[in-house]
Short mmCIF file of C-alpha atoms in Angstrom, two decimals:
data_model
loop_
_atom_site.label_atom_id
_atom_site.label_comp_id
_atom_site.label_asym_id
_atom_site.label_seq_id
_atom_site.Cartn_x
_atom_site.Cartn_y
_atom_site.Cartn_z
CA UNK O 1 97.43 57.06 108.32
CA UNK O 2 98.44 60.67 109.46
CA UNK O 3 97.36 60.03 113.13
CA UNK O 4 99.78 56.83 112.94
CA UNK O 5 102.24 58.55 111.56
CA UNK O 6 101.87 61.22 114.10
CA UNK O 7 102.33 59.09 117.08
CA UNK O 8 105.60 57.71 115.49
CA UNK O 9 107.10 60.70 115.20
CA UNK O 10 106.39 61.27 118.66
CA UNK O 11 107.43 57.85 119.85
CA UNK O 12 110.46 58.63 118.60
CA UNK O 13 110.97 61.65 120.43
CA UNK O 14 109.46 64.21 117.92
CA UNK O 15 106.90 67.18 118.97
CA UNK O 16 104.02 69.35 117.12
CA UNK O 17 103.85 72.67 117.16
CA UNK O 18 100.67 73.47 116.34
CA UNK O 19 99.24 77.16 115.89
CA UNK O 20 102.66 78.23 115.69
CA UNK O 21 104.07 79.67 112.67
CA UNK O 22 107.77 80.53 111.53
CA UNK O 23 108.29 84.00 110.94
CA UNK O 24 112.10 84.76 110.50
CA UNK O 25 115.43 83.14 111.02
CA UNK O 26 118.21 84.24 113.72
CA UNK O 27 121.33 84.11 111.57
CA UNK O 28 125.18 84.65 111.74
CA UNK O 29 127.87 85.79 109.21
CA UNK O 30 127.04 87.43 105.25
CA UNK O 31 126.55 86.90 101.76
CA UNK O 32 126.88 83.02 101.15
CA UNK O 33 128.65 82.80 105.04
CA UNK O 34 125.30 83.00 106.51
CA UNK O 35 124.22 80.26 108.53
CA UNK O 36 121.38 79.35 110.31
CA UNK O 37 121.45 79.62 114.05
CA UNK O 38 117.15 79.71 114.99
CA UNK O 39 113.66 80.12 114.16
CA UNK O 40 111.26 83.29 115.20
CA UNK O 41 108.03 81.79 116.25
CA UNK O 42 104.67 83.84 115.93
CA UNK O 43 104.49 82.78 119.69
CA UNK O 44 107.12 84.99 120.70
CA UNK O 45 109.59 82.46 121.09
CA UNK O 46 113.29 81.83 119.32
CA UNK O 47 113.67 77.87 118.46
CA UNK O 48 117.69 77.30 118.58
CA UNK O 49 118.45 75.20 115.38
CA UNK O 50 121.62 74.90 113.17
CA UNK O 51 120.01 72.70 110.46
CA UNK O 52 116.11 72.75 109.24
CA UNK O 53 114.19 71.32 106.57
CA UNK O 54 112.16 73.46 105.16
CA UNK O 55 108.91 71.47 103.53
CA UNK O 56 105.89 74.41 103.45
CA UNK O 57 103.15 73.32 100.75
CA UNK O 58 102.71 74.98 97.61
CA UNK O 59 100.19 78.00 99.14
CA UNK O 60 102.11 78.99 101.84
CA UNK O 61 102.66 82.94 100.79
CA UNK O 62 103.18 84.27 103.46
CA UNK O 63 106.14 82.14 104.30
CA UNK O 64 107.44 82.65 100.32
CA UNK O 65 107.33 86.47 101.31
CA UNK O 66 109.38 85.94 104.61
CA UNK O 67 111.85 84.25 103.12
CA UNK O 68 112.05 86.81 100.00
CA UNK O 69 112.55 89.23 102.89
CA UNK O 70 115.40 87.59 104.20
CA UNK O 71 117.09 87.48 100.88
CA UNK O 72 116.90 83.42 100.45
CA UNK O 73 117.51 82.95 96.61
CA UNK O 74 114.49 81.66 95.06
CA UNK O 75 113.40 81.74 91.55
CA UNK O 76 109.80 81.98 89.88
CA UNK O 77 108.72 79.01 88.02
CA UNK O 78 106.24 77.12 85.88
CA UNK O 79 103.07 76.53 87.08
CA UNK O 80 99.39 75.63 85.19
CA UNK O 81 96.24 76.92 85.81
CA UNK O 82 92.45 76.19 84.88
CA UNK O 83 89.44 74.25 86.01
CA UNK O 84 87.65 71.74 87.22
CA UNK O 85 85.71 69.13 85.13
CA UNK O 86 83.26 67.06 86.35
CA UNK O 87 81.45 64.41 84.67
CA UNK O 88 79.41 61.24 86.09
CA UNK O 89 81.76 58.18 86.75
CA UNK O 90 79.61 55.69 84.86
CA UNK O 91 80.54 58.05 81.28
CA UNK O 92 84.25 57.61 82.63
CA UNK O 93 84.21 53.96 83.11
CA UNK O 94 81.94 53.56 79.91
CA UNK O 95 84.33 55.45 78.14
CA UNK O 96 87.94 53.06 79.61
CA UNK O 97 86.16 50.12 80.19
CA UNK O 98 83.36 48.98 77.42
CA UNK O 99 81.44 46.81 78.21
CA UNK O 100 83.35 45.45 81.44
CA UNK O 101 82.33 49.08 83.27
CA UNK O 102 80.49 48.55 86.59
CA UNK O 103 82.36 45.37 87.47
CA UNK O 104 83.13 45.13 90.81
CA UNK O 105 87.23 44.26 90.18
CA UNK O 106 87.75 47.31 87.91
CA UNK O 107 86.13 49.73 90.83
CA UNK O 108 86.03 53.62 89.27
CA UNK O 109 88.37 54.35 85.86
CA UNK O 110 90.48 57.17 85.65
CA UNK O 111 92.35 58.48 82.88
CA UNK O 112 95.39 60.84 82.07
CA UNK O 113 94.44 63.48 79.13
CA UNK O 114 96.84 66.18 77.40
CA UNK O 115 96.61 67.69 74.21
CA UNK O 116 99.45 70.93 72.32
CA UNK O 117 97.40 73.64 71.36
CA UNK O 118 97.81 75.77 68.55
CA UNK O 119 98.75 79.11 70.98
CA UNK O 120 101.73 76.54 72.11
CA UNK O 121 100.47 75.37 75.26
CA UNK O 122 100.07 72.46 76.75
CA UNK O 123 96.74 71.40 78.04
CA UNK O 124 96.67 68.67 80.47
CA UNK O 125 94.95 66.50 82.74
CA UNK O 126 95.85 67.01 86.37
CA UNK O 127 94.98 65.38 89.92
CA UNK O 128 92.01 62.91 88.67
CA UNK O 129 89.65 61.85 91.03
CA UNK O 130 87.54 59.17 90.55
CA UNK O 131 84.80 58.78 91.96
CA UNK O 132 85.55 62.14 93.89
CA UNK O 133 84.80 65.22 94.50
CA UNK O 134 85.51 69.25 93.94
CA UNK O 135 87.09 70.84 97.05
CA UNK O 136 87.21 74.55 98.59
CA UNK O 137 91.02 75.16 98.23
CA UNK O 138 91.27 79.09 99.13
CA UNK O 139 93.55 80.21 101.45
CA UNK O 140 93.26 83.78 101.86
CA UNK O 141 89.53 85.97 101.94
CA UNK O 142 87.60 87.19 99.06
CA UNK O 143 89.46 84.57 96.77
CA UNK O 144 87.69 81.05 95.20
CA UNK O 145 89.93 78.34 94.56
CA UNK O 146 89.43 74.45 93.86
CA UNK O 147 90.91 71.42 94.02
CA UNK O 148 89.93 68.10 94.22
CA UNK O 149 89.84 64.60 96.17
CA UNK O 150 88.43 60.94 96.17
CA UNK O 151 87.73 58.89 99.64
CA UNK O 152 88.95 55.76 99.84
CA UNK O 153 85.85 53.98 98.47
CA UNK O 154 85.73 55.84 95.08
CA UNK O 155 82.22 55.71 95.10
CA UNK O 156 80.89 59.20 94.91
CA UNK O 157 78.80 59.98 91.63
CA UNK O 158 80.99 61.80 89.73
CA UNK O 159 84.19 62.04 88.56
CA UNK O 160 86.75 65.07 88.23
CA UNK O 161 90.01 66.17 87.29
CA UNK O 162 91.93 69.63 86.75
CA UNK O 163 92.00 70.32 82.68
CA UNK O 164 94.89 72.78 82.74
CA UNK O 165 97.03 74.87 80.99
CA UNK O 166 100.72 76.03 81.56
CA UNK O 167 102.29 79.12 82.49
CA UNK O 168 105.42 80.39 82.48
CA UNK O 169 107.37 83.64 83.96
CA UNK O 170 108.34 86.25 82.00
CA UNK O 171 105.76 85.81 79.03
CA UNK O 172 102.62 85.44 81.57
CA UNK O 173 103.84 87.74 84.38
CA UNK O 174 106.82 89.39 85.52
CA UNK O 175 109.99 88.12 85.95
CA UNK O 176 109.68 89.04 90.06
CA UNK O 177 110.17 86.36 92.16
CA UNK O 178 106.62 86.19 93.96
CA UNK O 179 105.23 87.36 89.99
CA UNK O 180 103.48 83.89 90.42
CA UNK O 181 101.72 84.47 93.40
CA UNK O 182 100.52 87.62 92.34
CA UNK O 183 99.30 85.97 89.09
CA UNK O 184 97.05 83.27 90.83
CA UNK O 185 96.03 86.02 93.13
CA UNK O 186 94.64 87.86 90.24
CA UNK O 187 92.13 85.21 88.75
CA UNK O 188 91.44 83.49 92.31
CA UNK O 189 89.90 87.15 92.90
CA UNK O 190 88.11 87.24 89.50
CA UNK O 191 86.72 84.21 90.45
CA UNK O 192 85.36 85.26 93.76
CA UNK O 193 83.59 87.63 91.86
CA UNK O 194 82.28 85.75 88.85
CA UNK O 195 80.70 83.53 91.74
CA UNK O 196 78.51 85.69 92.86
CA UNK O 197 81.12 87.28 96.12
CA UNK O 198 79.71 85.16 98.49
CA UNK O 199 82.60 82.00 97.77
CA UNK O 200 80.54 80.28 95.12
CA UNK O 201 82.87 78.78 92.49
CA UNK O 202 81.84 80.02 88.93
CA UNK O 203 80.42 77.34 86.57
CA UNK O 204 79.71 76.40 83.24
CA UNK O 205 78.53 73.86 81.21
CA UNK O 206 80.80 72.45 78.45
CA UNK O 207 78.56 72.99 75.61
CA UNK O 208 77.97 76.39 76.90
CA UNK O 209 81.54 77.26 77.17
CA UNK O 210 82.43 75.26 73.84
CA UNK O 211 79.74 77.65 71.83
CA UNK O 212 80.97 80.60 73.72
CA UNK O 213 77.61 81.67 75.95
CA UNK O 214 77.52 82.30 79.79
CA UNK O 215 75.44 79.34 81.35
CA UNK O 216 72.90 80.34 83.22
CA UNK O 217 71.52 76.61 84.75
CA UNK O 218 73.15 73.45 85.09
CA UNK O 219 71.95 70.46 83.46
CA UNK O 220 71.99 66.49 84.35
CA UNK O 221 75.68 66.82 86.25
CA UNK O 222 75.37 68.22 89.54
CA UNK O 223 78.53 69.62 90.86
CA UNK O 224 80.02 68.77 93.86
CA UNK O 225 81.30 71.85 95.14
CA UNK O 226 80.70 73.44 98.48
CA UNK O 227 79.52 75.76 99.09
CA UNK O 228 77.56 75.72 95.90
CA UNK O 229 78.47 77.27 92.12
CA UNK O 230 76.84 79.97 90.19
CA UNK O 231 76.53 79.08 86.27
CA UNK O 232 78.48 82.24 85.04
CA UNK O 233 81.06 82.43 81.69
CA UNK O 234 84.62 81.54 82.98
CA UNK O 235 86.21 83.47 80.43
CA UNK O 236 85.76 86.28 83.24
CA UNK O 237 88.05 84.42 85.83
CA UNK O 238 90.80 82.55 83.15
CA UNK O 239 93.45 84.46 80.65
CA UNK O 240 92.34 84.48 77.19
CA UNK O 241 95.18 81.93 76.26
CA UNK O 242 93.97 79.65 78.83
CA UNK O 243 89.97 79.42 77.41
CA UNK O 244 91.49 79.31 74.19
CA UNK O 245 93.53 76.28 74.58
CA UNK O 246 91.04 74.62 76.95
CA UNK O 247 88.68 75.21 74.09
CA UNK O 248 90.56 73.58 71.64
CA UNK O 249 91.81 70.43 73.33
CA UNK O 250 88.04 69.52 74.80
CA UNK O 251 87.13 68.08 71.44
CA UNK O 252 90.13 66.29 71.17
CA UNK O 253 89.50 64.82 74.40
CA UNK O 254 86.27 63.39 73.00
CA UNK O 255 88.05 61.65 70.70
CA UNK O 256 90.28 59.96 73.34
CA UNK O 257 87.23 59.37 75.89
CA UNK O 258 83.50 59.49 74.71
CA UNK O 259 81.64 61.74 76.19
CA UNK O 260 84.41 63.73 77.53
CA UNK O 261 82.98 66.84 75.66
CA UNK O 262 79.33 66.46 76.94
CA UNK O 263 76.87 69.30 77.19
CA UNK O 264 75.98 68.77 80.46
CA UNK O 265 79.58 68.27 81.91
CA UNK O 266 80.60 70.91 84.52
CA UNK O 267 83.60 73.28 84.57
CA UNK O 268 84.22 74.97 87.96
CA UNK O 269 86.46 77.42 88.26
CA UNK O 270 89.29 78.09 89.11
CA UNK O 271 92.46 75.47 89.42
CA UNK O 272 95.32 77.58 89.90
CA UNK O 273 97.67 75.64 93.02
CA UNK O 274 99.21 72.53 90.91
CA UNK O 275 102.41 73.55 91.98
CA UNK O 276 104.32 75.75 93.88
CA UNK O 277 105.14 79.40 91.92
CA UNK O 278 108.40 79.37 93.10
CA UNK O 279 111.52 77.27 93.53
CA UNK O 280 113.79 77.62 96.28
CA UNK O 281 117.80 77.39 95.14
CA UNK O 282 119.54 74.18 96.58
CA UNK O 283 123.65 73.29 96.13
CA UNK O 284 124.28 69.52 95.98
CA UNK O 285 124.61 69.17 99.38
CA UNK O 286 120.59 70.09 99.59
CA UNK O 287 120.75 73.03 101.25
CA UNK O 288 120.22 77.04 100.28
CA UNK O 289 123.31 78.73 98.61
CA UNK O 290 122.66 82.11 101.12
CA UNK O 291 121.32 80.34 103.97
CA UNK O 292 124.05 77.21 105.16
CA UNK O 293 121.68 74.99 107.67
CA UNK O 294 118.50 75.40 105.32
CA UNK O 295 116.93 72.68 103.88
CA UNK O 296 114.56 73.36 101.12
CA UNK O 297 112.29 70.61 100.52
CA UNK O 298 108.95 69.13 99.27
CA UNK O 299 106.26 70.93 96.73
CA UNK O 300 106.25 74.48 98.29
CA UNK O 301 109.86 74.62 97.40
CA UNK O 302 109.61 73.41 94.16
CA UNK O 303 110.80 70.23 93.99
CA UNK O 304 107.92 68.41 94.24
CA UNK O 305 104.14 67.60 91.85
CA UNK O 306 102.20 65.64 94.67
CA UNK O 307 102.27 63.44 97.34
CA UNK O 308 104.73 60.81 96.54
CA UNK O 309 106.83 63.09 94.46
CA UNK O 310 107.02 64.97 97.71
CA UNK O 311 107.73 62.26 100.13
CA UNK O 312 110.39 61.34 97.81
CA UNK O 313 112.20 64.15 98.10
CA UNK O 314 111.62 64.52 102.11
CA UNK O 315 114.10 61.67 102.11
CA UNK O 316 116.70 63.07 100.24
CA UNK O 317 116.48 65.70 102.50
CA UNK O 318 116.77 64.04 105.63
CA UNK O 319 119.79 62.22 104.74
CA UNK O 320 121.38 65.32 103.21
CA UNK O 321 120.74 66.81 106.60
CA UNK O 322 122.01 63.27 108.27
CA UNK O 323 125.30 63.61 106.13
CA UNK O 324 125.85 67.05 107.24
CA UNK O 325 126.21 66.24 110.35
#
């Protein structure tokens, strides 16, 4: 689908840049008179442009800090972090379907999860995959992150989902504008480590982690990470408040799904990317207050919680561009 949409863009007179990255903006005028007049490419060259959309993803830090640098007001914002949970489909589809599970015109069940936790949190459910599989998400060196996905047939053996917990600026981390970033940064690291430094993702098995022990094997679920996972304690790679309301809601699950809470199920660690730590400011006319011509858009800037959500809000910004014109 992205090779089709691809070529349409370039039908239509579009082009790709590729292995070219944005890394500061000509501008003209001051204070909320600036306007946008080009782009600085890594390759040396300045792209004239009056109006742009911006629509980076959700990990793209090194853009957050160029724009921080060129004093485009953004804000830090809610985010969750927390794991991965795998557990085989056939418990899943047991567990939503009865009796009916296996037949062919239900395919793989997924389900949507969240529980308020005593410490005021909210623990959630978050990007279920069924019949999937736990991803490599990292983006910068020394640093584990995961994430996961489902092909098109559904039919791998297990199924996973993020079990996560909110955080929020100011009482998690500092009210800085890239506080966020630094904040993932922090247990991403932790989590290189508790993997062994070599970009294993840290495990544990849920009875392990429910009675408060390190694990130090696997049982019946095999994860589905690669590289691999080392059976560790997560509490080393997750803030107190997040184990803690994890810990409470998994039971709670189990009385939603059976077999949600199983021994054997694997945690891999850690989740930390659901959405973007910061939000770029946008008037009504879509475009940044200190920056006239910019076009903040998508999940990196905040608007956004996945693909369609996203895609969504691409539109509005092309026709906000369209009616500036």
């Amino acid at each position: 689908m992205v090779m089709f949409i691809r070529a349409e863009i370039e039908r239509l007179g579009g082009e790709y840049r590729f292995e070219t990255r944005v890394e500061g903006f000509d501008m003209e005028g001051e204070g909320t008179e600036r306007r946008l007049r080009g782009l600085r490419l890594s390759n040396g060259e300045t792209q004239p442009a009056e109006r742009v959309i911006l629509a980076v993803g959700h990990s793209a830090r090194d853009t957050f800090e160029m724009l921080r640098d060129a004093q485009v007001e953004m804000d830090a914002k809610p985010f969750s972090i927390g794991v991965r949970i795998e557990h085989p489909q056939s418990v899943i589809d047991v567990a939503r379907f009865g009796a009916s599970a296996g037949h062919e015109m239900l395919g793989a069940a997924d389900y949507k999860l969240v529980h308020h936790a005593s410490n005021g949190r909210a623990v959630y459910s978050f990007c279920m995959c069924p019949g999937g599989q736990v991803v490599a998400a990292t983006s910068e060196e020394g640093q584990v992150v995961t994430n996961g996905m489902s092909q098109y047939s559904r039919a791998e053996r297990n199924a996973n989902s993020g079990i996560v917990v909110e955080v929020k600026p100011e009482l998690d981390f500092p009210d800085d504008v890239l506080g966020g970033v630094a904040f993932q940064r922090k247990w991403e690291k932790a989590a290189f480590v508790a993997g062994g430094s070599n970009y294993n993702a840290p495990a544990q098995r849920v009875g392990d982690f429910l009675a408060g022990r390190p694990s130090i094997s696997l049982g019946a679920v095999v994860p589905s990470y690669q590289p691999g996972v080392t059976p560790t304690d997560l509490t080393q790679c997750l803030p107190a408040f997040v184990t803690d309301a994890i810990r409470e809601a998994l039971p709670q699950f189990e009385r939603k799904l059976r077999g949600f809470s199983m021994e054997d199920a694997v945690m891999t660690g850690v989740e930390t990317r659901t959405s973007s730590p910061i939000r770029l400011r946008r008037d009504r006319e879509g475009q940044s207050p200190t920056l006239r011509g910019l076009f903040p858009a998508g999940e990196g800037a905040g608007y956004a919680g996945g693909i369609l959500s996203a895609g969504i809000d691409g539109i509005r910004a092309a026709e906000w561009l369209a009616a500036s014109l």
